[in-house]
CSV table of C-alpha atoms in Angstrom, one decimal:
chain,number,residue,atom,x,y,z
A,193,THR,CA,-3.9,-41.2,146.9
A,194,ALA,CA,-0.4,-42.5,146.1
A,195,PRO,CA,0.6,-45.9,147.5
A,196,GLY,CA,2.0,-45.8,151.0
A,197,GLU,CA,1.0,-42.2,151.4
A,198,GLU,CA,-2.0,-42.3,153.8
A,199,ALA,CA,-4.0,-44.3,156.2
A,200,GLN,CA,-7.4,-43.2,157.6
A,201,ILE,CA,-8.5,-44.2,161.1
A,202,ASP,CA,-11.8,-44.2,162.8
A,203,PHE,CA,-13.8,-45.8,165.6
A,204,GLY,CA,-17.2,-47.4,165.5
A,205,THR,CA,-19.3,-49.6,167.7
A,206,GLY,CA,-18.1,-53.2,167.8
A,207,ALA,CA,-20.0,-56.4,168.6
A,208,PRO,CA,-20.7,-57.0,172.3
A,209,TYR,CA,-18.9,-59.7,174.3
A,210,LEU,CA,-19.9,-61.6,177.4
A,211,ASP,CA,-18.1,-60.9,180.7
A,212,SER,CA,-17.4,-63.4,183.4
A,213,GLU,CA,-21.0,-63.1,184.7
A,214,GLY,CA,-22.5,-63.6,181.3
A,215,LYS,CA,-23.5,-59.9,180.8
A,216,LYS,CA,-23.1,-58.2,177.5
A,217,ARG,CA,-20.4,-55.6,177.4
A,218,ARG,CA,-19.9,-52.9,174.8
A,219,THR,CA,-16.9,-52.7,172.5
A,220,HIS,CA,-15.4,-50.2,170.0
A,221,VAL,CA,-13.9,-51.3,166.7
A,222,LEU,CA,-11.0,-49.3,165.3
A,223,ARG,CA,-10.6,-49.4,161.5
A,224,VAL,CA,-7.3,-48.5,159.8
A,225,VAL,CA,-7.6,-48.3,156.0
A,226,LEU,CA,-4.7,-47.7,153.6
A,227,SER,CA,-6.2,-45.1,151.2
A,228,HIS,CA,-4.6,-46.4,148.0
A,229,SER,CA,-5.2,-50.2,148.2
A,230,ARG,CA,-8.0,-50.2,150.8
A,231,LYS,CA,-6.1,-52.8,152.7
A,232,ALA,CA,-7.4,-52.6,156.3
A,233,TYR,CA,-6.9,-53.6,159.8
A,234,SER,CA,-9.6,-53.9,162.4
A,235,GLU,CA,-9.3,-54.2,166.2
A,236,VAL,CA,-11.8,-54.2,169.0
A,237,VAL,CA,-11.1,-52.4,172.3
A,238,THR,CA,-13.2,-51.8,175.4
A,239,ARG,CA,-12.3,-48.2,175.9
A,240,GLN,CA,-11.5,-45.1,173.8
A,241,THR,CA,-8.4,-44.1,175.6
A,242,THR,CA,-5.2,-42.7,174.1
A,243,GLU,CA,-3.3,-45.9,175.1
A,244,CYS,CA,-5.9,-48.2,173.4
A,245,PHE,CA,-6.0,-45.9,170.4
A,246,ILE,CA,-2.2,-45.9,169.9
A,247,THR,CA,-1.8,-49.6,170.6
A,248,ALA,CA,-4.4,-50.5,167.9
A,249,ILE,CA,-2.7,-48.2,165.4
A,250,GLU,CA,0.7,-49.6,166.2
A,251,ASN,CA,-0.7,-53.1,165.7
A,252,SER,CA,-2.0,-52.1,162.3
A,253,PHE,CA,1.4,-50.9,161.2
A,254,HIS,CA,2.9,-54.3,162.2
A,255,ALA,CA,0.1,-56.1,160.4
A,256,PHE,CA,0.8,-54.1,157.3
A,257,GLY,CA,4.5,-54.6,157.7
A,258,GLY,CA,5.2,-50.9,157.3
A,259,VAL,CA,4.2,-47.4,158.1
A,260,PRO,CA,2.2,-44.9,155.9
A,261,ARG,CA,3.6,-41.4,155.6
A,262,THR,CA,0.5,-39.8,157.1
A,263,ILE,CA,-2.4,-40.9,159.2
A,264,VAL,CA,-5.8,-39.1,159.2
A,265,VAL,CA,-7.8,-39.5,162.4
A,266,ASP,CA,-11.3,-38.5,163.4
A,267,ASN,CA,-11.7,-35.8,166.1
A,268,LEU,CA,-11.7,-38.5,168.7
A,269,LYS,CA,-11.0,-37.4,172.3
A,270,ALA,CA,-8.1,-39.9,172.5
A,271,ALA,CA,-6.4,-38.2,169.6
A,272,VAL,CA,-7.4,-34.5,169.5
A,273,ILE,CA,-7.7,-32.5,172.6
A,274,LYS,CA,-9.5,-29.6,171.0
A,275,ALA,CA,-10.9,-29.7,167.5
A,276,ASP,CA,-10.0,-26.6,165.5
A,277,TRP,CA,-10.1,-25.9,161.8
A,278,PHE,CA,-6.6,-24.6,161.5
A,279,ASP,CA,-4.7,-25.5,164.6
A,280,PRO,CA,-5.9,-28.7,166.3
A,281,GLU,CA,-4.3,-29.4,169.6
A,282,LEU,CA,-3.2,-33.0,169.3
A,283,ASN,CA,-2.6,-35.4,172.2
A,284,PRO,CA,1.1,-35.1,173.1
A,285,LYS,CA,1.4,-38.9,173.4
A,286,LEU,CA,0.0,-39.4,169.9
A,287,LEU,CA,2.6,-36.9,168.6
A,288,ASP,CA,5.4,-38.8,170.3
A,289,PHE,CA,4.1,-42.0,168.8
A,290,CYS,CA,4.1,-40.4,165.3
A,291,ARG,CA,7.7,-39.2,165.8
A,292,HIS,CA,8.7,-42.8,166.8
A,293,TYR,CA,7.1,-44.2,163.7
A,294,ASN,CA,8.2,-41.3,161.4
A,295,THR,CA,4.7,-40.5,160.3
A,296,THR,CA,2.5,-37.4,160.5
A,297,VAL,CA,-1.0,-37.2,162.0
A,298,LEU,CA,-3.7,-35.1,160.4
A,299,PRO,CA,-7.0,-34.7,162.2
A,300,THR,CA,-10.1,-34.3,160.0
A,301,LYS,CA,-11.7,-30.9,160.0
A,302,PRO,CA,-14.6,-30.6,162.5
A,303,TYR,CA,-18.0,-31.4,161.1
A,304,THR,CA,-16.7,-32.2,157.6
A,305,PRO,CA,-16.9,-36.0,157.2
A,306,ARG,CA,-16.0,-35.8,153.5
A,307,HIS,CA,-12.4,-35.2,154.6
A,308,LYS,CA,-12.3,-38.8,155.8
A,309,GLY,CA,-14.7,-40.9,153.8
A,310,LYS,CA,-12.9,-44.1,153.0
A,311,VAL,CA,-12.5,-45.3,156.6
A,312,GLU,CA,-16.0,-44.4,157.6
A,313,ARG,CA,-17.3,-46.6,154.8
A,314,GLY,CA,-14.8,-49.2,156.0
A,315,VAL,CA,-16.2,-49.0,159.6
A,316,ALA,CA,-19.7,-49.5,158.3
A,317,TYR,CA,-18.4,-52.5,156.2
A,318,VAL,CA,-17.0,-54.1,159.3
A,319,GLN,CA,-20.2,-53.5,161.3
A,320,ASP,CA,-22.6,-54.7,158.6
A,321,ASN,CA,-20.6,-57.6,157.1
A,322,ALA,CA,-18.4,-58.9,159.9
A,323,LEU,CA,-20.1,-58.1,163.3
A,324,LYS,CA,-23.8,-57.6,162.7
A,325,GLY,CA,-25.9,-59.7,165.0
A,326,ARG,CA,-22.9,-61.4,166.7
A,327,VAL,CA,-22.0,-61.8,170.3
A,328,PHE,CA,-18.5,-63.0,171.3
A,329,GLU,CA,-17.3,-64.8,174.4
A,330,SER,CA,-14.4,-62.4,174.8
A,331,VAL,CA,-12.6,-59.4,173.2
A,332,VAL,CA,-9.7,-61.8,172.2
A,333,LYS,CA,-12.1,-64.1,170.3
A,334,GLN,CA,-13.7,-61.1,168.5
A,335,ASN,CA,-10.2,-59.9,167.4
A,336,GLU,CA,-9.3,-63.3,166.2
A,337,TYR,CA,-12.5,-63.4,164.2
A,338,LEU,CA,-11.8,-60.0,162.7
A,339,ALA,CA,-8.2,-60.9,161.7
A,340,ASN,CA,-9.6,-64.0,159.8
A,341,TRP,CA,-12.4,-62.0,158.3
A,342,GLU,CA,-9.9,-59.4,157.0
A,343,ARG,CA,-7.9,-62.1,155.3
A,344,THR,CA,-10.7,-64.2,153.9
A,345,VAL,CA,-13.4,-61.6,153.1
A,346,ALA,CA,-12.2,-58.0,153.1
A,347,ASP,CA,-8.9,-58.8,151.2
A,348,THR,CA,-10.8,-60.7,148.5
A,349,ARG,CA,-13.3,-58.0,147.5
A,350,ILE,CA,-12.8,-56.0,144.3
A,351,HIS,CA,-11.4,-52.5,144.7
A,352,GLY,CA,-14.1,-50.1,143.4
A,353,THR,CA,-11.8,-47.8,141.5
A,354,LEU,CA,-8.9,-50.0,140.4
A,355,LYS,CA,-10.9,-53.2,139.7
A,356,CYS,CA,-8.7,-55.7,141.4
A,357,GLN,CA,-8.7,-57.6,144.7
A,358,VAL,CA,-7.7,-55.4,147.6
A,359,GLY,CA,-5.2,-58.0,149.1
A,360,LYS,CA,-3.5,-58.5,145.7
A,361,LEU,CA,-3.2,-54.7,145.1
A,362,PHE,CA,-1.7,-54.2,148.6
A,363,GLU,CA,0.9,-57.0,148.1
A,364,SER,CA,1.8,-55.9,144.5
A,365,VAL,CA,1.8,-52.2,144.9
A,366,GLU,CA,1.5,-50.8,148.4
A,367,ARG,CA,3.3,-53.0,150.9
A,368,GLY,CA,6.7,-52.4,149.3
A,369,VAL,CA,6.5,-48.6,149.5
A,370,LEU,CA,5.4,-48.3,153.1
A,371,GLN,CA,8.1,-46.9,155.4
A,372,PRO,CA,10.0,-49.4,157.5
A,373,LEU,CA,9.0,-50.3,161.0
A,374,PRO,CA,11.3,-49.0,163.8
A,375,ARG,CA,13.4,-51.6,165.6
A,376,GLU,CA,11.3,-51.2,168.8
A,377,ARG,CA,7.7,-50.6,169.6
A,378,PHE,CA,6.6,-47.3,171.1
A,379,PRO,CA,7.6,-47.0,174.8
A,380,PHE,CA,4.4,-46.3,176.6
A,381,TYR,CA,4.5,-43.9,179.5
A,382,HIS,CA,2.1,-42.3,182.0
A,383,GLU,CA,2.0,-38.5,182.3
A,384,ALA,CA,0.5,-35.9,184.6
A,385,CYS,CA,0.9,-32.3,185.9
A,386,ARG,CA,2.3,-32.0,189.4
A,387,VAL,CA,2.9,-29.2,191.8
A,388,VAL,CA,6.4,-29.2,193.4
A,389,SER,CA,6.1,-29.4,197.2
A,390,ARG,CA,8.0,-27.1,199.6
A,391,ASP,CA,10.5,-29.9,200.2
A,392,GLY,CA,11.4,-29.9,196.4
A,393,HIS,CA,9.8,-33.1,195.4
A,394,ILE,CA,6.8,-34.3,193.3
A,395,GLU,CA,4.7,-37.3,194.0
A,396,VAL,CA,4.5,-40.0,191.2
A,397,ALA,CA,2.7,-43.3,191.8
A,398,LYS,CA,3.1,-42.9,195.6
A,399,SER,CA,6.8,-42.2,195.4
A,400,PHE,CA,8.7,-38.9,195.6
A,401,TYR,CA,11.2,-37.4,193.2
A,402,SER,CA,13.3,-34.2,193.5
A,403,VAL,CA,13.5,-31.3,191.1
A,404,PRO,CA,15.7,-28.3,191.0
A,405,PRO,CA,14.9,-25.9,194.0
A,406,GLU,CA,13.9,-23.0,191.8
A,407,TYR,CA,10.8,-25.0,190.8
A,408,VAL,CA,9.4,-25.2,194.4
A,409,THR,CA,5.6,-24.5,194.4
A,410,TRP,CA,5.6,-24.5,190.5
A,411,GLU,CA,3.6,-26.7,188.3
A,412,VAL,CA,5.7,-29.2,186.3
A,413,TRP,CA,4.9,-32.1,183.9
A,414,SER,CA,6.0,-35.6,184.8
A,415,ARG,CA,6.2,-38.7,182.5
A,416,TRP,CA,7.0,-42.1,183.8
A,417,ASP,CA,7.1,-45.7,182.8
A,418,SER,CA,8.1,-48.9,184.7
A,419,ARG,CA,11.8,-47.8,184.8
A,420,MET,CA,12.2,-44.0,184.7
A,421,VAL,CA,10.6,-40.7,185.8
A,422,ARG,CA,11.2,-37.6,183.7
A,423,VAL,CA,10.2,-34.1,184.7
A,424,PHE,CA,9.7,-31.1,182.4
A,425,ASN,CA,9.1,-27.4,182.9
A,426,LYS,CA,6.4,-25.4,181.0
A,427,LYS,CA,8.8,-25.0,178.1
A,428,TRP,CA,9.1,-28.8,177.8
A,429,GLU,CA,12.7,-28.7,178.9
A,430,GLN,CA,13.7,-31.7,180.9
A,431,ILE,CA,14.7,-30.6,184.4
A,432,ALA,CA,15.0,-34.0,186.2
A,433,VAL,CA,15.3,-37.7,185.5
A,434,HIS,CA,15.1,-40.5,188.1
A,435,ALA,CA,15.1,-44.2,188.2
A,436,ARG,CA,11.8,-45.4,189.7
A,437,VAL,CA,11.8,-46.2,193.4
A,438,ALA,CA,9.4,-48.2,195.5
A,439,PRO,CA,6.1,-46.7,196.8
A,440,GLY,CA,6.8,-44.5,199.8
A,441,LYS,CA,10.4,-44.0,199.0
A,442,TYR,CA,12.3,-40.8,198.0
A,443,SER,CA,14.7,-40.2,195.2
A,444,THR,CA,16.7,-37.0,195.9
A,445,LEU,CA,19.5,-36.0,193.6
A,446,GLY,CA,22.4,-34.0,195.1
A,447,VAL,CA,22.2,-31.3,192.5
A,448,HIS,CA,18.6,-30.6,193.6
A,449,ILE,CA,19.5,-29.8,197.2
A,450,ALA,CA,19.4,-26.0,197.7
A,451,SER,CA,22.9,-24.5,198.3
A,452,GLU,CA,21.9,-23.1,201.7
A,453,LYS,CA,21.0,-26.6,202.9
A,454,VAL,CA,24.3,-28.1,201.6
A,455,SER,CA,26.3,-25.4,203.4
A,456,GLY,CA,24.4,-26.0,206.6
A,457,VAL,CA,23.0,-22.5,206.8
């Protein structure tokens, strides 16, 4: 694999941590491996959600100082909605993330682990070398430990094919050919399907936002963050955009009021 061309991504079971009551809690460790140099990034999360998945990948790009041209991911629920040999249905938020970082996501083919071998060996390496038999006081402490382990252990091992240290190979050959990071991090949003009520509004986080009157009783797709709400039709055309309002409040745009109501009929 050419330098800067590909990163492979997978999850495995991380080490447990102790919660506030002293009970052991399960974790998942994400492993991102640059296919040329084998330089890697590991991060522990408590859930396999799309947001956790994307944030960890984003953190890996910033740790590497750049972006590979493609990322290969396992058929993980957070990434792939439906695994298919020729036409995988990828999570829309992951596709938006890849557009933001100018990279392409390629899911592995179902039931063919040979399509993604480097990272799976990398996950086992983390589990057996870094985390085996350990219990951490928090997720933060486990991630601090992993970051140090990557620098002092994983980076110093000898690359099996190119016969040089992983960290030195990354610095001398691969770091400089990664794509540049965008100026800003990926803007996370929530999204959900909504049915437009008869008064022409949809409910988002206990607030109400208008859409064009021709969509009354239709299903639409809403995306929102801390500042804005955007609404799309089934063709993914944006049909409304609103500033967020407080819970219980309505945001009604004049262009969304049906003409007969405006005329008083």
